[in-house]
Short mmCIF file of C-alpha atoms in Angstrom, two decimals:
data_model
loop_
_atom_site.label_atom_id
_atom_site.label_comp_id
_atom_site.label_asym_id
_atom_site.label_seq_id
_atom_site.Cartn_x
_atom_site.Cartn_y
_atom_site.Cartn_z
CA MET Y 1 -3.21 15.37 5.89
CA ASN Y 2 -5.60 18.34 6.14
CA SER Y 3 -4.63 19.72 9.32
CA GLU Y 4 -1.18 21.42 9.53
CA SER Y 5 0.45 23.33 12.27
CA SER Y 6 4.04 24.99 12.24
CA LEU Y 7 6.19 26.78 14.69
CA ALA Y 8 7.98 29.79 13.25
CA ASP Y 9 11.18 31.12 14.82
CA HIS Y 10 11.30 34.10 12.54
CA ALA Y 11 8.92 36.48 10.84
CA PHE Y 12 6.43 34.73 8.38
CA ASP Y 13 4.59 35.98 5.33
CA VAL Y 14 0.93 36.27 6.57
CA ILE Y 15 -0.08 37.06 2.99
CA GLY Y 16 1.63 34.02 1.49
CA GLU Y 17 -0.08 31.81 4.10
CA GLN Y 18 -3.40 33.13 3.08
CA ALA Y 19 -2.84 32.72 -0.51
CA ALA Y 20 -1.53 29.25 0.06
CA PHE Y 21 -4.46 28.23 2.23
CA LEU Y 22 -6.77 29.80 -0.48
CA THR Y 23 -5.25 27.92 -3.20
CA ALA Y 24 -5.08 24.41 -1.28
CA SER Y 25 -8.86 24.90 -0.11
CA ALA Y 26 -10.31 24.97 -3.58
CA GLY Y 27 -13.91 23.62 -3.30
CA ALA Y 28 -14.63 25.15 0.26
CA GLY Y 29 -17.44 27.34 0.63
CA ALA Y 30 -15.83 29.60 3.57
CA ILE Y 31 -12.60 30.39 4.64
CA ALA Y 32 -11.94 32.19 7.86
CA THR Y 33 -8.52 33.57 8.99
CA PHE Y 34 -7.33 35.34 11.82
CA THR Y 35 -3.81 37.08 12.40
CA GLY Y 36 -2.61 38.27 15.79
CA ILE Y 37 -0.15 41.05 16.28
CA ALA Y 38 2.42 41.32 19.00
CA ARG Y 39 1.13 44.58 20.74
CA ALA Y 40 3.60 47.55 21.71
CA THR Y 41 2.10 47.98 25.05
CA ALA Y 42 1.48 45.64 27.87
CA LEU Y 43 -2.08 45.38 29.60
CA ASP Y 44 -0.71 47.90 32.01
CA GLY Y 45 0.25 50.30 29.42
CA VAL Y 46 4.15 49.74 29.86
CA ALA Y 47 5.80 49.75 26.47
CA VAL Y 48 6.89 46.40 25.07
CA ASP Y 49 9.79 46.19 22.51
CA ALA Y 50 9.32 42.59 21.58
CA LEU Y 51 7.77 39.27 22.91
CA HIS Y 52 9.91 36.06 23.82
CA LEU Y 53 8.03 32.97 23.32
CA ASP Y 54 9.82 30.19 25.28
CA ASN Y 55 8.80 26.89 23.77
CA HIS Y 56 9.40 23.09 24.16
CA PRO Y 57 11.20 21.31 21.51
CA ARG Y 58 8.48 18.90 20.81
CA MET Y 59 5.50 19.38 23.36
CA THR Y 60 4.82 23.00 21.84
CA LEU Y 61 4.21 21.75 18.42
CA ALA Y 62 2.17 18.80 19.84
CA SER Y 63 0.10 21.18 21.68
CA LEU Y 64 -0.88 23.11 18.45
CA GLU Y 65 -1.55 19.95 16.70
CA ALA Y 66 -3.83 18.94 19.49
CA ILE Y 67 -5.62 21.92 19.39
CA ALA Y 68 -6.13 21.73 15.53
CA ALA Y 69 -7.25 18.12 16.01
CA ALA Y 70 -9.81 19.13 18.82
CA ALA Y 71 -11.33 21.82 16.40
CA ARG Y 72 -11.53 18.95 13.71
CA THR Y 73 -13.65 16.80 16.02
CA ARG Y 74 -15.83 19.71 17.00
CA PHE Y 75 -16.55 21.36 13.82
CA GLU Y 76 -17.45 20.31 10.30
CA ILE Y 77 -14.27 21.68 8.68
CA GLY Y 78 -12.00 20.64 5.81
CA ARG Y 79 -8.42 22.11 5.89
CA LEU Y 80 -6.93 23.80 9.02
CA ARG Y 81 -3.70 25.94 9.47
CA ILE Y 82 -1.89 27.02 12.51
CA VAL Y 83 1.35 29.04 12.30
CA HIS Y 84 2.73 30.31 15.52
CA ARG Y 85 5.85 32.07 16.25
CA CYS Y 86 8.33 31.26 18.82
CA GLY Y 87 11.65 32.98 20.00
CA ARG Y 88 11.68 36.61 19.67
CA VAL Y 89 8.58 38.49 18.17
CA ALA Y 90 9.17 42.27 17.59
CA ALA Y 91 6.11 44.45 18.36
CA GLY Y 92 4.15 44.90 15.23
CA GLU Y 93 4.99 41.54 13.97
CA ALA Y 94 2.52 38.70 13.19
CA ILE Y 95 2.61 36.12 16.03
CA VAL Y 96 -0.14 33.81 15.25
CA PHE Y 97 -1.95 32.93 11.99
CA VAL Y 98 -5.01 30.63 12.05
CA ALA Y 99 -7.25 29.49 9.27
CA ALA Y 100 -9.99 27.24 8.50
CA ALA Y 101 -12.06 26.05 5.51
CA ALA Y 102 -15.44 24.68 5.60
CA ALA Y 103 -18.50 24.28 3.58
CA HIS Y 104 -20.16 27.12 5.45
CA ARG Y 105 -19.16 30.18 7.09
CA ARG Y 106 -20.35 29.41 10.76
CA ALA Y 107 -18.26 26.27 11.06
CA ALA Y 108 -15.16 28.15 9.63
CA LEU Y 109 -15.53 31.16 11.85
CA GLU Y 110 -16.40 29.27 14.99
CA ALA Y 111 -13.30 26.89 14.25
CA VAL Y 112 -11.09 29.87 14.05
CA ASP Y 113 -12.54 31.39 17.34
CA TYR Y 114 -12.11 28.02 19.26
CA MET Y 115 -8.54 27.52 17.93
CA MET Y 116 -7.49 30.98 19.12
CA ASP Y 117 -9.09 30.60 22.88
CA ARG Y 118 -7.49 27.38 23.27
CA LEU Y 119 -4.11 28.67 21.94
CA LYS Y 120 -4.15 31.66 24.19
CA THR Y 121 -4.37 29.55 27.37
CA ASP Y 122 -3.47 25.89 26.39
CA ALA Y 123 -0.51 26.25 24.11
CA VAL Y 124 2.83 25.19 25.65
CA PHE Y 125 4.71 28.59 25.58
CA TRP Y 126 6.21 30.76 28.17
CA LYS Y 127 5.66 34.33 27.32
CA ARG Y 128 7.71 37.35 28.26
CA GLU Y 129 7.36 40.85 27.53
CA ASP Y 130 10.68 42.64 26.97
CA GLY Y 131 10.86 46.57 27.29
CA ALA Y 132 13.10 49.19 28.31
CA GLY Y 133 11.49 48.97 31.71
CA GLY Y 134 12.48 45.46 32.19
CA SER Y 135 11.19 42.05 31.30
CA ASN Y 136 7.93 40.56 32.72
CA TRP Y 137 6.65 36.85 32.39
CA ILE Y 138 2.97 36.56 31.91
CA GLU Y 139 0.24 34.06 32.24
CA PRO Y 140 -3.19 34.11 30.52
CA THR Y 141 -5.47 36.72 31.88
CA ALA Y 142 -8.73 36.15 33.56
CA ALA Y 143 -10.48 37.25 30.24
CA ASP Y 144 -8.53 34.63 28.18
CA ARG Y 145 -9.63 31.95 30.67
CA GLU Y 146 -13.27 33.07 30.42
CA ALA Y 147 -13.03 32.89 26.59
CA ARG Y 148 -11.56 29.34 26.96
CA ALA Y 149 -14.15 28.25 29.32
CA ARG Y 150 -17.03 29.00 26.95
CA TRP Y 151 -16.21 26.04 24.95
CA GLY Y 152 -16.19 23.57 27.94
CA ALA Y 153 -13.76 21.37 29.28
CA ASP Y 154 -14.52 18.48 26.95
CA HIS Y 155 -10.95 18.53 25.47
CA GLY Y 156 -9.15 19.18 28.35
CA ARG Y 157 -5.82 20.85 28.58
CA ASN Y 158 -2.86 19.98 26.73
CA MET A 1 21.28 14.38 35.44
CA GLN A 2 20.31 16.92 32.98
CA ILE A 3 17.54 19.40 34.32
CA GLY A 4 15.62 21.58 32.00
CA PHE A 5 13.74 24.69 32.89
CA PHE A 6 11.43 26.77 30.99
CA GLY A 7 9.85 30.09 31.36
CA SER A 8 10.75 32.42 34.41
CA ILE A 9 12.78 29.77 36.30
CA GLY A 10 14.64 29.12 33.17
CA ASP A 11 15.77 32.73 33.25
CA ARG A 12 16.74 32.56 36.73
CA LEU A 13 18.34 29.05 37.02
CA GLY A 14 19.46 28.29 33.39
CA ARG A 15 17.46 26.32 30.61
CA ASP A 16 19.70 23.39 30.82
CA ILE A 17 21.80 22.48 33.84
CA VAL A 18 23.45 19.28 34.98
CA HIS A 19 22.17 18.37 38.46
CA ARG A 20 23.78 15.24 40.62
CA PRO A 21 21.19 14.38 43.05
CA PRO A 22 22.23 12.20 45.80
CA PRO A 23 22.18 8.30 45.13
CA GLN A 24 19.04 7.79 47.36
CA THR A 25 17.16 10.03 45.12
CA ALA A 26 14.07 7.86 43.96
CA THR A 27 11.31 9.89 42.92
CA VAL A 28 10.37 13.52 41.40
CA ALA A 29 9.60 14.60 45.01
CA ASP A 30 13.15 13.63 46.09
CA LEU A 31 14.84 15.36 43.07
CA ARG A 32 12.66 18.45 43.74
CA ARG A 33 14.09 18.55 47.45
CA SER A 34 17.67 18.08 45.96
CA LEU A 35 17.34 20.86 43.72
CA ALA A 36 15.77 23.01 46.33
CA ALA A 37 18.93 22.36 48.45
CA ALA A 38 21.16 23.54 45.62
CA PHE A 39 19.09 26.44 44.68
CA PRO A 40 17.53 27.51 48.10
CA GLN A 41 16.52 30.87 46.88
CA GLU A 42 13.97 28.90 44.63
CA GLU A 43 12.83 26.72 47.16
CA ALA A 44 9.31 27.47 47.26
CA VAL A 45 9.02 27.41 43.41
CA LEU A 46 10.92 23.98 42.97
CA THR A 47 8.85 22.44 45.51
CA GLY A 48 5.40 23.88 44.74
CA SER A 49 2.68 22.42 43.02
CA ARG A 50 2.55 25.01 40.00
CA LEU A 51 6.10 23.69 38.79
CA LYS A 52 5.27 20.50 36.73
CA ALA A 53 7.65 17.87 36.20
CA VAL A 54 8.17 16.35 32.79
CA ILE A 55 9.59 13.10 31.85
CA GLY A 56 9.70 11.66 28.22
CA ASP A 57 7.27 14.71 27.18
CA SER A 58 4.66 13.55 29.71
CA VAL A 59 3.71 15.54 32.88
CA VAL A 60 4.22 13.34 35.83
CA GLY A 61 3.60 13.40 39.70
CA ASP A 62 5.55 13.61 42.43
CA ASP A 63 5.71 9.82 43.15
CA ALA A 64 7.21 9.04 39.57
CA SER A 65 10.53 7.49 39.60
CA VAL A 66 13.51 8.82 38.40
CA ALA A 67 15.42 5.62 38.33
CA GLY A 68 17.37 5.55 35.05
CA ILE A 69 16.03 8.75 33.96
CA ASP A 70 18.86 11.12 32.63
CA ARG A 71 16.62 14.13 31.77
CA VAL A 72 13.80 15.99 33.87
CA GLU A 73 12.00 19.02 32.60
CA PHE A 74 10.22 21.38 34.92
CA PHE A 75 7.19 23.68 33.56
CA PRO A 76 6.04 26.76 35.14
CA PRO A 77 2.33 27.47 34.09
CA VAL A 78 2.04 27.95 30.43
CA SER A 79 1.10 31.25 29.10
CA GLY A 80 -0.56 30.18 26.08
CA GLY A 81 0.21 32.15 22.93
#
């Protein structure tokens, strides 16, 4: 099994993930990684203490696996890794880690870009921003949807 | 019947509740109406097309049968990660 997706309900070790992926990808010519960090401000500038990522006990992980599988059919890639937080994520903590290994850089970079665009719109999460001013459930932004649309609708929503 | 709510409506109504729909409840549409009667403040959401019904980890339409089903879940639009 080259593709592996995980949900993490607590802070995870990004450097450890990178190191493990590098070690397991011996022979690859290119490795691309992306780490997303929970921001301390909402799009409207309101302070955010934490995100709460509500998730489904099976369908959330299945949606991550489906996105990884779609990337595999689309790009010439070897190993993949998606780690996504669920539950409470404090501002400043890593919320997502994505990695792809390939023979050449373009496939690795594009696979990570693709998986992030899909994760931002299609992953089965419900995201709430919690701050001193209250809580706010949020949906993908127009920019997120445009980024998702760049890749076409060939793999559908999950 | 167990009802699972996620996201915003889960905050408002509870994430896992027990609901006893009337015996003539046959479809998801019937169940939505029964839930709307129990939670009239959420009628628009519960009967609206943005709230997806899920049975056995699959999104189902309003004509899906709930006969013999012990758990139905309702998904507001997902946010992505």
